[in-house]
XYZ file of C-alpha atoms in Angstrom:
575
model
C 110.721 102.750 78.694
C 107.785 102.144 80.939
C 104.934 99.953 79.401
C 101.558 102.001 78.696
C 100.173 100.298 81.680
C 102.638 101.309 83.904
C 102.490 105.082 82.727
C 98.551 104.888 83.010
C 98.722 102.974 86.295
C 100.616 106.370 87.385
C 98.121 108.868 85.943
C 95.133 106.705 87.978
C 96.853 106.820 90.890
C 96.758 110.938 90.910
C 93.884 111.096 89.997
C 92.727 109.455 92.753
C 94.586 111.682 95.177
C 93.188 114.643 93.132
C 89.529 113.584 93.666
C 90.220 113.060 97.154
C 91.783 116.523 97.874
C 89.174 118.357 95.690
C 85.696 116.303 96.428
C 86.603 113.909 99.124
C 84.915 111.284 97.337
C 86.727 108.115 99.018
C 84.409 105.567 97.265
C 85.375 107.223 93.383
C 88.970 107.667 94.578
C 88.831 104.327 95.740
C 87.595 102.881 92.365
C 90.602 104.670 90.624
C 92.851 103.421 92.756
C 91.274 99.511 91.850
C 91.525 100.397 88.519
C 95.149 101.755 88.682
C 95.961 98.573 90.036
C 94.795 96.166 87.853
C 95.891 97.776 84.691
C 99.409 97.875 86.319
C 98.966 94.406 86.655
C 97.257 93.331 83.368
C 99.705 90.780 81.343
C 99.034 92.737 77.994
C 99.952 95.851 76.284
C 96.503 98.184 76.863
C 97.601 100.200 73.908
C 96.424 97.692 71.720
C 92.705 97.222 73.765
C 89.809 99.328 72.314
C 87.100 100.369 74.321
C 85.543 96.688 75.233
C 88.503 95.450 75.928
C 89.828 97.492 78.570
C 86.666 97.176 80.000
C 86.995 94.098 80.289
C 89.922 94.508 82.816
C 88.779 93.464 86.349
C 87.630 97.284 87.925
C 87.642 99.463 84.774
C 84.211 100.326 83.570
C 83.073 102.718 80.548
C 84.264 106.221 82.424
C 87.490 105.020 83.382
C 88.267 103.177 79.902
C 87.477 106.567 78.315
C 90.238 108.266 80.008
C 92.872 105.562 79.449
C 91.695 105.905 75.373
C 91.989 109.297 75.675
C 95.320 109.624 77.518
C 96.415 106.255 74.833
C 95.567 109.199 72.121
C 96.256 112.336 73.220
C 98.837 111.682 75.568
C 96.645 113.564 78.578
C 93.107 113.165 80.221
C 91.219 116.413 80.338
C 89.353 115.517 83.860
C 93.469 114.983 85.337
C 94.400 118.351 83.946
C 91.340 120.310 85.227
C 91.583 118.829 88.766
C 95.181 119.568 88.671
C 94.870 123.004 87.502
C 92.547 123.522 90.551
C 94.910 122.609 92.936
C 97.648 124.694 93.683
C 101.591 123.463 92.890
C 102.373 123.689 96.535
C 99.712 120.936 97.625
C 100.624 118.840 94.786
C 104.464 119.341 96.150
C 102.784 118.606 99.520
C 101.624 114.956 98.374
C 105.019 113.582 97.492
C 105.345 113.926 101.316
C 105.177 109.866 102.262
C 102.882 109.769 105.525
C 100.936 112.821 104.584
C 97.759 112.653 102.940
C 96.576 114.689 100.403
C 93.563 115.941 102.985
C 95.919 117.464 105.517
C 98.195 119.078 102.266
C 95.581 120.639 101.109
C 94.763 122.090 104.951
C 98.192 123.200 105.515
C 98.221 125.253 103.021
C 94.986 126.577 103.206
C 95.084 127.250 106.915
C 98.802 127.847 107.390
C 99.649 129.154 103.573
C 102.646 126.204 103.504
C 103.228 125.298 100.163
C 106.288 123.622 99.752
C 108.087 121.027 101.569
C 110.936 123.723 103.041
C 108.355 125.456 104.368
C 106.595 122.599 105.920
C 109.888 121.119 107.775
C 110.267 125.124 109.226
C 107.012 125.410 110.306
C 107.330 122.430 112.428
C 110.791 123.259 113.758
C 108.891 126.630 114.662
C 106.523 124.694 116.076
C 103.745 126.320 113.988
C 101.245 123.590 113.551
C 100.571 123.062 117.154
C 97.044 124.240 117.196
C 96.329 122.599 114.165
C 93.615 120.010 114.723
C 95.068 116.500 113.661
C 98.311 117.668 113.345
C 100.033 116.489 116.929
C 103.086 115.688 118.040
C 103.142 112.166 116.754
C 101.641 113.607 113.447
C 104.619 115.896 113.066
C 107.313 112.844 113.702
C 105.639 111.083 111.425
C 105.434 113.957 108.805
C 109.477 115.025 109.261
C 110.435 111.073 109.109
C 108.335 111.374 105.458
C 110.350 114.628 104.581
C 113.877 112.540 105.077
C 112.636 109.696 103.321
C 112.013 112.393 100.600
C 115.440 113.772 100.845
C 117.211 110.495 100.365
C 115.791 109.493 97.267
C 115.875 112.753 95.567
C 115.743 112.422 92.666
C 116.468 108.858 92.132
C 114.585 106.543 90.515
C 112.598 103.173 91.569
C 115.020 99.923 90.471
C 112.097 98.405 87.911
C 111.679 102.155 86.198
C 115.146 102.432 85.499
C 115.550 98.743 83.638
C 112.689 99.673 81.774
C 114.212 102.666 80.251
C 117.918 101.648 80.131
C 116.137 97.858 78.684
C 114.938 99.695 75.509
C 117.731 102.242 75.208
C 120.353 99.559 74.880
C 117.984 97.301 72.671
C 117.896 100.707 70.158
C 121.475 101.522 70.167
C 122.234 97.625 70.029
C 120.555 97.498 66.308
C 122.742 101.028 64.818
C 125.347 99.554 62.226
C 128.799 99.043 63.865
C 127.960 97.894 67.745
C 130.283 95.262 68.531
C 128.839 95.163 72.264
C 126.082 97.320 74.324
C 124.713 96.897 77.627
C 123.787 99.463 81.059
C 126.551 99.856 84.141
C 126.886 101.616 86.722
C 124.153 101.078 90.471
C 121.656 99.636 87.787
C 124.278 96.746 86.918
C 124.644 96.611 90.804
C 121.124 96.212 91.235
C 120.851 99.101 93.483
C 117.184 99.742 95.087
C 117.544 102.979 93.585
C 119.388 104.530 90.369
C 120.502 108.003 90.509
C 120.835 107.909 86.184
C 121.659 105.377 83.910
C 124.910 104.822 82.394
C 124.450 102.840 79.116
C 128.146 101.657 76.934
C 128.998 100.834 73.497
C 131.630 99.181 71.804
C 132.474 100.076 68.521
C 135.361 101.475 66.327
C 132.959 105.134 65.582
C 130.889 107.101 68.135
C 128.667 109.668 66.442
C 125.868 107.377 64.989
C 125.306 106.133 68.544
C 125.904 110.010 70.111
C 123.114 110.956 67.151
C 121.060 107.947 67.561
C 120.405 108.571 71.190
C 119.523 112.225 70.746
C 117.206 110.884 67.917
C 115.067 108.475 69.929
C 111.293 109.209 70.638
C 111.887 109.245 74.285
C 114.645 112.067 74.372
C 113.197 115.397 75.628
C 116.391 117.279 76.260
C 119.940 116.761 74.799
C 122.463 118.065 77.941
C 125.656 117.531 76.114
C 126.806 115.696 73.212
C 130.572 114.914 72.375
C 132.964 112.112 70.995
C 133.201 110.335 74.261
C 129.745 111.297 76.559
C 126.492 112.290 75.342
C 123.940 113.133 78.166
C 119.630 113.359 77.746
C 117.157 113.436 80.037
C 113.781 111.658 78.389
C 110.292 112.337 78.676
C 110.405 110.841 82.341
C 112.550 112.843 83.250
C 115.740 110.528 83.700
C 119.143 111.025 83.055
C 120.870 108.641 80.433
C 124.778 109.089 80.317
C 126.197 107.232 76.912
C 129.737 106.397 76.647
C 131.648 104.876 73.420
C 134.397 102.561 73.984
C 137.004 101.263 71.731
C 136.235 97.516 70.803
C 139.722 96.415 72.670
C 138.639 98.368 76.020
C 135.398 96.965 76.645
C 135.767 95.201 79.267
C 138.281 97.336 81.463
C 135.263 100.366 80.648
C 132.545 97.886 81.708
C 134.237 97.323 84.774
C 135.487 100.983 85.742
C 131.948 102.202 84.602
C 129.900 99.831 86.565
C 131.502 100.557 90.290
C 131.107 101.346 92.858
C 133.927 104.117 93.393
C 134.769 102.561 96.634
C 135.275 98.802 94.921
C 137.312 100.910 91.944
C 139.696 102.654 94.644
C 140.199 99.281 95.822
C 140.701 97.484 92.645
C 143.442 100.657 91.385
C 145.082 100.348 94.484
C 145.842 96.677 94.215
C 147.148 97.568 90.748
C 149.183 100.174 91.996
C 150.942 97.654 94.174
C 151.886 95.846 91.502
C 153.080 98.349 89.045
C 150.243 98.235 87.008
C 148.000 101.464 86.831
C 144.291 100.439 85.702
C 141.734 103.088 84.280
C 138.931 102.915 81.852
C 141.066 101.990 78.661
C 142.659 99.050 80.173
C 145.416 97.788 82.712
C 148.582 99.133 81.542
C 152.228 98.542 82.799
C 153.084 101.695 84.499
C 157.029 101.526 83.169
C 156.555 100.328 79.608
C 152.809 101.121 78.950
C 151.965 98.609 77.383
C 148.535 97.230 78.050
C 148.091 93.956 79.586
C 144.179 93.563 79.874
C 141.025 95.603 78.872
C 139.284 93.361 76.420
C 137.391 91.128 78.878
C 136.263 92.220 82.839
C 137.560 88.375 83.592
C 140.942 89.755 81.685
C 141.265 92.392 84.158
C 140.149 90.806 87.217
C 142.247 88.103 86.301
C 145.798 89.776 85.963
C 145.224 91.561 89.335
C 145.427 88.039 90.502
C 141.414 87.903 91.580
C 138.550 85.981 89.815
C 135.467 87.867 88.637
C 133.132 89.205 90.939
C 129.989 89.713 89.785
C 128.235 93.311 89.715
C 126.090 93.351 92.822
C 129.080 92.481 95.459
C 131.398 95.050 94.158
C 130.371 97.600 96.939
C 133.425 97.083 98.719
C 131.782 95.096 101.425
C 134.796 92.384 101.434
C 134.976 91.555 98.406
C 138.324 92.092 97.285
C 139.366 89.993 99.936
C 136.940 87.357 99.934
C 138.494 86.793 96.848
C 141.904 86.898 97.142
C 141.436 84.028 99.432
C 139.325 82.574 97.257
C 136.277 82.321 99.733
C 133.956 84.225 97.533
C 130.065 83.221 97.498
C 128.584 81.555 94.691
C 125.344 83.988 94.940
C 122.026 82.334 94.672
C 120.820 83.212 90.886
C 117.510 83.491 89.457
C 118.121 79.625 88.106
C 118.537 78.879 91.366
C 115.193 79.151 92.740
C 113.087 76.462 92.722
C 109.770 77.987 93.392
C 107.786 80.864 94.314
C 106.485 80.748 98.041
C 104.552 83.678 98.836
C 101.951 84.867 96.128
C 98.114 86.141 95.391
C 95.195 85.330 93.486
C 91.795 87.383 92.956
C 90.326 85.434 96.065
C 92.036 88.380 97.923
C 93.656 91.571 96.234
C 95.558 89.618 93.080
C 94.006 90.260 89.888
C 94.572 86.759 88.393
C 92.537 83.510 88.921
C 93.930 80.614 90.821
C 94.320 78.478 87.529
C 96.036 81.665 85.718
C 99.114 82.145 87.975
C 99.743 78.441 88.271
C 99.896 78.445 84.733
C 102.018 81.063 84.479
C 104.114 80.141 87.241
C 104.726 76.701 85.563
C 105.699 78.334 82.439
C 108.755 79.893 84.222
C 109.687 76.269 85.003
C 109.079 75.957 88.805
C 109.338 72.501 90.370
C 107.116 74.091 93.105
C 104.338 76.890 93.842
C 102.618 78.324 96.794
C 99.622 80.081 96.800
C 99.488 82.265 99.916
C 96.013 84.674 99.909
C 95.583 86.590 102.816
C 94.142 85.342 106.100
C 90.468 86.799 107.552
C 91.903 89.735 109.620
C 92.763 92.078 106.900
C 89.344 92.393 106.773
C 88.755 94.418 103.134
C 89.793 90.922 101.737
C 86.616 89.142 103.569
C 88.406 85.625 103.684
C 86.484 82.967 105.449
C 86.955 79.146 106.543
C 85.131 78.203 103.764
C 86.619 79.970 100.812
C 90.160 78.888 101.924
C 88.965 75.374 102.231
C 87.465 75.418 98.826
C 90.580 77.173 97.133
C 93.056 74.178 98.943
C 90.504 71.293 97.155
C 91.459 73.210 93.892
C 94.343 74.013 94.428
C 95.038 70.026 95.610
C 93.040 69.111 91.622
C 95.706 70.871 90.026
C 98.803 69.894 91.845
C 101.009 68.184 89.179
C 99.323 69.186 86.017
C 101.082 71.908 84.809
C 104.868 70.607 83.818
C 104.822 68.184 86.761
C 105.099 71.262 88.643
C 103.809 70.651 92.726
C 101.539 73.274 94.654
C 101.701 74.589 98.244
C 98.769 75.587 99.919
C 100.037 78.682 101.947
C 98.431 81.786 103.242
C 99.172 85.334 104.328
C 99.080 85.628 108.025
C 98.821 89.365 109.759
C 101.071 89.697 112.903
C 98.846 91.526 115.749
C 100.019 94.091 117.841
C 100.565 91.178 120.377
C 102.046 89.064 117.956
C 99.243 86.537 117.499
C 97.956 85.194 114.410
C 94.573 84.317 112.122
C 92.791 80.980 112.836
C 93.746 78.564 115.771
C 96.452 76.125 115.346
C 94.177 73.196 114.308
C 93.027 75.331 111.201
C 96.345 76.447 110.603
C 97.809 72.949 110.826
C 96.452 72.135 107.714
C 98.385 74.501 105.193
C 101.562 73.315 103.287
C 103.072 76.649 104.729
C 101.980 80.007 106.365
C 103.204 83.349 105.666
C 103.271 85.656 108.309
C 103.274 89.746 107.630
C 102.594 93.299 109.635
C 99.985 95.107 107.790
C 98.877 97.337 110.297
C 100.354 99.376 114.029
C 103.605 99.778 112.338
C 104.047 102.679 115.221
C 104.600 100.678 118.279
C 107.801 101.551 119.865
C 111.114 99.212 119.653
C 110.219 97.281 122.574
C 106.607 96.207 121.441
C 107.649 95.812 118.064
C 110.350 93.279 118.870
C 108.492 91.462 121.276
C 105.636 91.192 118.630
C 107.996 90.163 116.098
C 109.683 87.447 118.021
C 106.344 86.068 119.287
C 105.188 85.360 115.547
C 108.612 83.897 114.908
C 108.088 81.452 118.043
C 104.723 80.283 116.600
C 105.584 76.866 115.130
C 103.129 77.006 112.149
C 104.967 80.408 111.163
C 107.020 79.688 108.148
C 107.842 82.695 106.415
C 108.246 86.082 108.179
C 106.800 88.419 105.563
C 108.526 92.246 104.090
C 109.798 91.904 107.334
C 110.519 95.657 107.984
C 107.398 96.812 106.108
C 108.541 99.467 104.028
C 108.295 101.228 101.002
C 111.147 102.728 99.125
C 110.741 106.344 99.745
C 107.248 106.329 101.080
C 107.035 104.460 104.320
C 110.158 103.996 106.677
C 110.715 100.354 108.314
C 109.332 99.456 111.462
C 111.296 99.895 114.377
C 112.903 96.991 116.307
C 116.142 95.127 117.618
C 116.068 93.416 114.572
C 119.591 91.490 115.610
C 117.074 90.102 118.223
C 114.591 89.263 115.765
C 117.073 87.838 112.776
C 118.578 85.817 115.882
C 115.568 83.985 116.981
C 113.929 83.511 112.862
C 117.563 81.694 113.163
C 116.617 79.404 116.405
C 112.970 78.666 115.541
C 113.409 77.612 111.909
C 111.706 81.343 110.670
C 112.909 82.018 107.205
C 113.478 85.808 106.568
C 111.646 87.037 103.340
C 113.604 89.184 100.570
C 110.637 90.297 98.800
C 111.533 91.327 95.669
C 108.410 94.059 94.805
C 110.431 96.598 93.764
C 109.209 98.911 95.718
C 109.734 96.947 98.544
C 112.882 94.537 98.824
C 112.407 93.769 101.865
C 114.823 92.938 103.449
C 117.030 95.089 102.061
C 120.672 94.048 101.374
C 122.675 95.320 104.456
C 119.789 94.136 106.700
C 120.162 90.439 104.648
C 124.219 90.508 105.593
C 123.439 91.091 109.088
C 120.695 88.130 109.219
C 123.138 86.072 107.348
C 125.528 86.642 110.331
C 123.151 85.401 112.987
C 122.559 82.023 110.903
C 119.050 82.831 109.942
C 117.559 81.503 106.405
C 115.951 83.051 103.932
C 112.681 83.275 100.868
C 113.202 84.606 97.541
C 109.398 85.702 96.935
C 107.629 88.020 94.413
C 104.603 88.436 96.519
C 102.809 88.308 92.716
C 99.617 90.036 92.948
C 99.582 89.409 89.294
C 101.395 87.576 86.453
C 103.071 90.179 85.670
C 104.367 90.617 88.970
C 106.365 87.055 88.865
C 108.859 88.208 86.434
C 110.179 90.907 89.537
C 112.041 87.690 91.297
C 115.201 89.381 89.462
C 114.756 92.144 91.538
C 114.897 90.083 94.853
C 117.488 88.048 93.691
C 119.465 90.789 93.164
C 119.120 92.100 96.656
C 119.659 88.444 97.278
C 123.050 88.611 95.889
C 123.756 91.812 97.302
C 123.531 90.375 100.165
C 126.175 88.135 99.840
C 122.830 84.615 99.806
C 123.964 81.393 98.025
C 121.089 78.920 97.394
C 122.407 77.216 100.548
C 121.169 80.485 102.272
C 117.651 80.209 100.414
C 114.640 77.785 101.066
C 113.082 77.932 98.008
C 116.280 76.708 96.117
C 116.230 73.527 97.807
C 114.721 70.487 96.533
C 110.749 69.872 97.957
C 111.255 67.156 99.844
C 114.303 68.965 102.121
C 111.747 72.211 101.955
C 108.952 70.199 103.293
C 111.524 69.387 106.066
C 111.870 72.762 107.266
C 108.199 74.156 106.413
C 107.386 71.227 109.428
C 109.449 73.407 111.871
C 110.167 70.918 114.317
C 106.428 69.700 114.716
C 105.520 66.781 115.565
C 103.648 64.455 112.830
């Protein structure tokens, strides 16, 4: 299930849109927003913080701790509820639109009476909003590219939500007498960005005290179905959990029909079929005399179709199957693989954690190497100067090699300009270990401009790292637009690594944009882009995308030992 932090970050979050639809205070929704952010972010549990404590959270003072106490008790906030009850359903419904704010919701339906997103996407096709101030051609784009960002995701839910909830469901079931085995299949095995609902199996020789035990937990709201073979609940969050018992001696042919995809499956059946073998959920059976062959073990079943086991997030039938019946499948890059974290925050820009706290922390999860990468003076709300970057690499430089032997880059976030150019002049930027280089800003410049300012930042020889490449945000923002074969091309001639960032609400680049990079020769980052401790432990998420995209630690630049990174950070310069 989610933490309490994440479920309050959540609550903050609308209540800073509410405030700004209903007062248009943007300095209180603001300081919601701060707070939302680094209670999300705070390494504890805040359900076990009184008062002084949570105030004692970087951004939360006495009126905001009061409503995370009360919604800690109660399980709502009074001030939430009244500001949503004065705002109609439709706005709200309005909001989830990514690319329109909750100001122009609340005017569309006040002017225009639109209070749903149906009735939005008609009234633009009717070209209805055209004498609507602020709502222009460009406007509307924007707002019908939000709609069909909407539409895909559905109702799916975010990558990190989804472990959370199938996490504890499987460690519950896992302690009922008589589990032999438990664990989550289906997308979420695959590490999909997105999870349409969680399929969760047991092993074990009876079904009904796992069937009852599910329906009993805390976080059940609605029972859909319960049988023998399937129950089906939606919990509080509203997410679908499918359970499944299996017979001890099928495990591992249920693991693998249950985990996917249906395209790998068809494959896999089909290559049974060939050989007189018919493979389903209970095992892989001799067609003539029935008698099963394999179903204990995936490896089992893999095995006697004459392939080796491929692990969950390539089976998307992407070549696979054939990769490994010539035995040219990748050995993936894996979370032990990687070395070191190269792109992350601290509170001298918008992390929440000191300098000395996430190199701590980072050491603890047994990096050889660390790079500290704050952001760079032009996104200005960050107010970075010379001089505080200066003093941060002399500490940074006092700490190197004190924490498990563990070395420290001194990096920073770069923003790409619309003309590709980057902060400080070459001799400032000549003295970091590595530089980051991001868009944060005029993601609407057409193909052309955006490629051009791409490849320019790429060309720059004290660009390391091209940053969340395409910028976007799972179901919120849409990437930027550009010939990104041009772009993946040149990161490969210039010695640009390609970031997979693995917020999960980024993962960027995505996996089918990381198997066309591949293909050009480009290399590539691992990176959390840690804004806060917690935030480190989301590398599974990247590496996942990582695998999906076919990346073995050859592929990957911070799985390599320092001295051969070092080599490429230098990028051909000279000295």
């Amino acid at each position: 299930m989610a933490r309490p932090n994440d479920e309050v970050e959540t609550l903050l979050k609308e209540y800073a849109d509410l405030i700004a639809i209903t007062a248009g205070d943007a300095f209180k929704a603001r300081a919601y927003e701060k707070a939302a952010r680094a209670i999300g972010g705070y390494p504890d549990d805040i359900s076990r913080l009184d008062a002084d404590g949570l105030r004692g959270i970087p951004n939360v003072g006495r009126s905001i701790a009061e409503k995370v106490l009360e919604y800690l008790h109660t399980g709502s906030v009074s001030a939430v509820e009244e500001r949503r009850a004065r705002i109609p359903a439709g706005v709200r419904e309005l909001i989830a639109i990514p690319t329109l704010g909750p100001k122009k919701a609340l005017r569309l339906y006040e002017d225009l009476h639109i209070g749903s997103v149906n009735e939005l996407a008609a009234a633009i096709e009717a070209d209805a909003l055209r004498d609507l101030k602020g709502f222009g051609a460009k406007t509307q784009e924007n707002i019908l590219h939000g709609i069909a960002l909407l539409q895909q995701t559905g109702g799916r839910i975010p990558l990190h939500l989804a472990v959370d909830t199938a996490e504890q469901i499987v460690a519950e079931l896992s302690g009922v007498t008589g589990c032999k085995r438990c664990t989550y299949a289906g997308s979420l095995r695959r590490v999909r960005e997105t999870i349409g609902d969680i399929d969760v199996l047991v092993a074990a020789k009876r079904s009904a005290p796992f069937m009852e035990a599910l329906c009993a937990l805390p976080s059940t709201a609605e029972v859909i179905a319960q049988g023998t073979k399937k129950t089906s609940i939606r919990t509080t969050k509203g997410v679908q959990v499918d359970l499944r018992v299996l017979p001890p001696e099928s495990w591992g042919a249920g693991l693998q029909y249950f985990t996917g995809s249906k395209a790998h499956n068809i494959r896999t059946r089909t290559l049974a079929v060939r050989q007189g073998l018919k493979l389903s959920e209970y095992g892989l059976f001799d067609v003539d005399s029935g008698q099963s062959l394999a179903s204990r073990a995936e490896e089992d079943v893999y095995a006697r179709l004459g392939l080796p086991w491929i692990l969950p997030t390539l089976r998307e039938d992407r070549g696979e199957i054939e990769a490994a019946l010539r035995g040219e499948l990748p050995e993936v890059v894996t979370e032990r693989s990687i070395r070191g974290d190269l792109h992350t925050h601290t509170d001298l820009t918008d992390g929440l954690a000191s300098l000395e706290t996430m190199v701590a922390a980072a050491a603890e999860r047994g990096y050889a190497y660390y790079a500290v990468t704050d952001h760079a003076p032009r996104l200005y709300m960050q107010r970075m100067t010379d001089e505080k970057m200066l003093a941060q690499r002399e500490r940074l430089r006092e700490l190197d090699g004190t924490r498990h032997r563990m070395r420290l880059l001194h990096g920073t976030e770069l923003n790409i300009g619309p003309e590709g150019d980057v902060d400080w002049p070459d001799e400032f930027l000549a003295g970091f270990d590595l530089c980051v280089a991001s868009l944060h800003s005029h993601f609407d410049l057409d193909r052309k401009a955006m490629t051009r300012r791409l490849v320019r930042a790429c060309e720059n020889p004290y660009v390391n790292v091209l940053g969340h490449p395409t910028t976007r945000l799972i179901g919120k923002r849409p990437g930027v637009d550009a010939d990104w074969d041009e772009v993946f091309a040149v990161c490969a001639r210039t010695g640009t690594a390609l970031e997979v960032n693995a917020q999960p609400d980024r993962l960027d680049l995505c996996d089918e944009d990381v198997l066309r990079a591949r293909e050009h020769g480009a290399k590539f980052a691992v990176n959390t882009d840690a804004h806060s401790v917690p935030h480190l432990a989301q590398l599974r998420f990247g590496v996942g995308t990582a695998q999906r995209g076919w990346l073995t630690p050859e592929d990957v630049i911070n799985t390599w030992p320092l001295r051969r990174l070092r080599g490429f950070l230098a990028k051909g310069r000279s000295g």
